[in-house]
Amino acid sequence: MNALIKAAALCAMMTLLVSCGGNDSAQGHNSGQISAGQEASAQQKVYNWKLVTTWPKNFPGLGVAPENFAKLVDRMSNGRLKVKVYAAGEIVPALEVFSAVSNGTAEMGHGAAYYWKGKMPAAPLFTSVPFGLNAQEMNGWLYHGGGLELWRELYAPYNLVPMPAGNTGIQMGGWFNKELNTIADFKGLKMRIPGLGGEVFTRAGGTAVNMPGGEIYTSLQTGVIDAAEWVAPYNDLAFGFNNVAKYYYYPGWHEPGPTIELIINKEAYQTLPDDLVAIVESAARTINQDMLDEYTSRNNAALKMLKEKGVEIRRYPDEVWNVLRETTKAVMEENANKDEMFKKVYASYDAYRKSVNAYHQISERAYYDMRD
Amino acid sequence: MNALIKAAALCAMMTLLVSCGGNDSAQGHNSGQISAGQEASAQQKVYNWKLVTTWPKNFPGLGVAPENFAKLVDRMSNGRLKVKVYAAGEIVPALEVFSAVSNGTAEMGHGAAYYWKGKMPAAPLFTSVPFGLNAQEMNGWLYHGGGLELWRELYAPYNLVPMPAGNTGIQMGGWFNKELNTIADFKGLKMRIPGLGGEVFTRAGGTAVNMPGGEIYTSLQTGVIDAAEWVAPYNDLAFGFNNVAKYYYYPGWHEPGPTIELIINKEAYQTLPDDLVAIVESAARTINQDMLDEYTSRNNAALKMLKEKGVEIRRYPDEVWNVLRETTKAVMEENANKDEMFKKVYASYDAYRKSVNAYHQISERAYYDMRD
C-alpha cells in the first residue's frame, strides 16, 4: 500500500467491491427507538446497571474483561452509565446468567453462548466449533459475514441482545497421563471436555465428562477422570495441571477461537439514549480485542514455564486427528438435522469457514510455516 | 473453560500470573491533565476537529476506517466531538499528514507509521516488519507487550500521540510476470516494494522501486517495473493487477500484519475532557479490529474471483524465502546499529516475536496445518 494513490478512475472500480455491505450493521440497532423529548431527558439520567458473569471474581482473562468493560463505559459516559460487575454466585449462579438477564434481574451478563445449549441447540456455534473458525475468523464472520445478525435473531425470543466481548484464542488440546498413539487410546478414557467437543470425543470412543474448572485438579489427581481440557497455558498453569498430568497435547481441535459474549436485556437496552448504546457496543468490541491480545501475550510466557517444569508437549497424532475431524462432520450434520436454527446458522458459518480457509491456507498458514 | 469454578483457593494462585500488568496502560494517559473547573466547561463544549488521511476518499478498507471512526466518535460523544475527515490532498498531501498534525494544522491523522521513516528510522517497526508479527501478534505486542508505550515515546518529540487504528492482515507476496525458481531470478528485477521489505529485496539482488499505488498498473503494463506488491486480493483485484501480471505469489514475507495508525496532536488532545479521550481511544480500537475483520472477510471472495480470472497462485520457493529471511536479519541488525531508538524498539519487538512464535507454532500454525 502507499499513500500517493492518484488514479481517481480506479477508485470507481473499487467501489464495486465495497457495495456488498457496510460495517455499521452491528451498531445503531437501537437508534431512534426513543423520541427526541425522551432522548433529552435520557441524556441527563444516570443508569445504574448490574452485570452478572459466569466467572469467579477477577478470574484471569475471562473475569477481568467485564471489569475492564465497566471501567471503560464509566469513563466514556462520564459516569452516566454505571455498571456493577457481579461474579458467579453473587446474585445468581453461573449457569443462571442467561435467565437473569432475560427476565431483567440484571441488565447485562458476561459468559459464553455454549452454556445455553440446552435452551438453544445453535448457541455453541457462537462460541466455538470443532475444526471451525479461529479468533480472527470468528470476528470476521460475526462482524462482516452475517454472524452477528444470526446471533441476535437466535437470542431475540429471549429478550436478549448478544455481542462478542472477548476471545481466548485457540485453546490447547488438553492434559493426559498417557501418550496417544491411535484412536484406540481413547477407548475407556474419561476426559473433562464439554460442548460439541465432548459430543465428538464420546462418538470417537471416549467418555466426555463435564465438570467445573475448579474440580479438574482433584479429579485428575484422584483418577476420577483420565484427561481434561481447560483453556491454554496462561489459565492452565494457574490451575497447576502440570502437577497432576504429564502430557499436554496440541492443538485444540475442539475450541479453535472461542468467542465470549456480552448479553443485554433488550427492554433495558431500549431505554438507553443512542450515545450510550454506541458506547456499550464500542466498549464490548474493545474488550473483545483486548482479551485476545492478553491471551496472545501471556500464553507464551506460561508455555515456557510449563516446559521448564517438565511438561511434555505432544502433537495429536494424525490418525487421531483425522478421526476427530470426520466425527465432527457427522456430529454437526446430526445437530443440523435436529434443529432448524442450528441448520441455518451452521450453513452461514460453514460457508464462511470454507471461504476463509481457502485464503488463510495461502496467507496465515503459509506464513507460519515459512517464518522460521 | 467452564463457569462453575468453585476453588477460591486456586484464584489466589492465579493472581501470580495477573500481576505483571493491567490493560489500562493504553488508556487514561490524558486523565487529570485538566482541572475540575476546566472539566465542567469542557463537558459543554463542542470540538470541531480535522482528520487528515494518507488515503483517497473512501478508499476500500484503509480509507473507509477513518470515516467509520468519525461516525462512531460523533455518536458516542452525542455530537460533542465532531471529526471531519479529509482525503489525501484535500488539505495536505498524503506524506505531509505527519507534519500537519504535529504542527496543529489538523488535530488528527490516519496513515501508516512507515511513511515517516525519513524522520524516525524506528517508525516502520510500528507498521510491519519482514518475517515479523502478524496482525494478532502486533495487537498483542502493542497492547500487552510494551509496544504502544514505545510508540508514544518515539512520537512524543513531535507533539504527537499515536495509536493503532486498523490492520490489513497479512499481505500477499506480489505480482510477477515470470516464475520465480531461484534467488537468481531476482537479478535485474525491478519491483515496486517500499519500506524495509524494499531494502531486503534490493539486498537480495533485485531493484526496489517506490511508487504510488495508482501508478502500478500502468508501470507493470508498460514494463517500467517487472513486479509489484500492493496489499491483498481485496484491494489488488480492485486495481485490476490480474490484467497486467500473470503470477500472484504468497505469502507476504515483507508485511505480515501492517498496523494502520491514528495520530493526534498532543496539545489538542490535552484539551479534551477525560470522557472524550476514552471515546477516542475506544473508537480507534474498534476500527483497529473492524478493518482486520473486513479484510479477513473480503479477501476470500476476491481470491476466488482472481482464480476464476486465470491468475496463477504461486508459493515462494524455499530457496528464495530462505535468502529473504537471512537478508532480513542483516538489514534489521544494520538499522539497529545506526539508530538508538530503532535498536531499543526492535529489541522489544524481536523478544516478543520469538516468544509468541514459540506458542503459535503449536497453536495457530498446528491448527491451520491440520484443520483440513
PDB file of C-alpha atoms in Angstrom, chain A residues 26 77 122 138 144 218 264 283 307 317-319:
ATOM      1  CA  ALA A  26     -23.507  -4.154  14.367  1.00  0.00           C
ATOM      2  CA  SER A  77     -20.206   8.020  29.575  1.00  0.00           C
ATOM      3  CA  ALA A 122     -27.479 -23.432  17.896  1.00  0.00           C
ATOM      4  CA  MET A 138     -14.759 -15.623  14.171  1.00  0.00           C
ATOM      5  CA  HIS A 144     -18.570  -8.904   8.230  1.00  0.00           C
ATOM      6  CA  THR A 218      -8.576 -33.045  42.207  1.00  0.00           C
ATOM      7  CA  ILE A 264     -28.083  -7.259  27.377  1.00  0.00           C
ATOM      8  CA  ALA A 283     -16.594  -0.922  24.786  1.00  0.00           C
ATOM      9  CA  LYS A 307       8.200 -26.647  29.678  1.00  0.00           C
ATOM     10  CA  PRO A 317      -1.244 -37.990  16.053  1.00  0.00           C
ATOM     11  CA  ASP A 318      -2.587 -37.644  12.507  1.00  0.00           C
ATOM     12  CA  GLU A 319      -4.743 -40.741  12.869  1.00  0.00           C
TER      13      GLU A 319
END
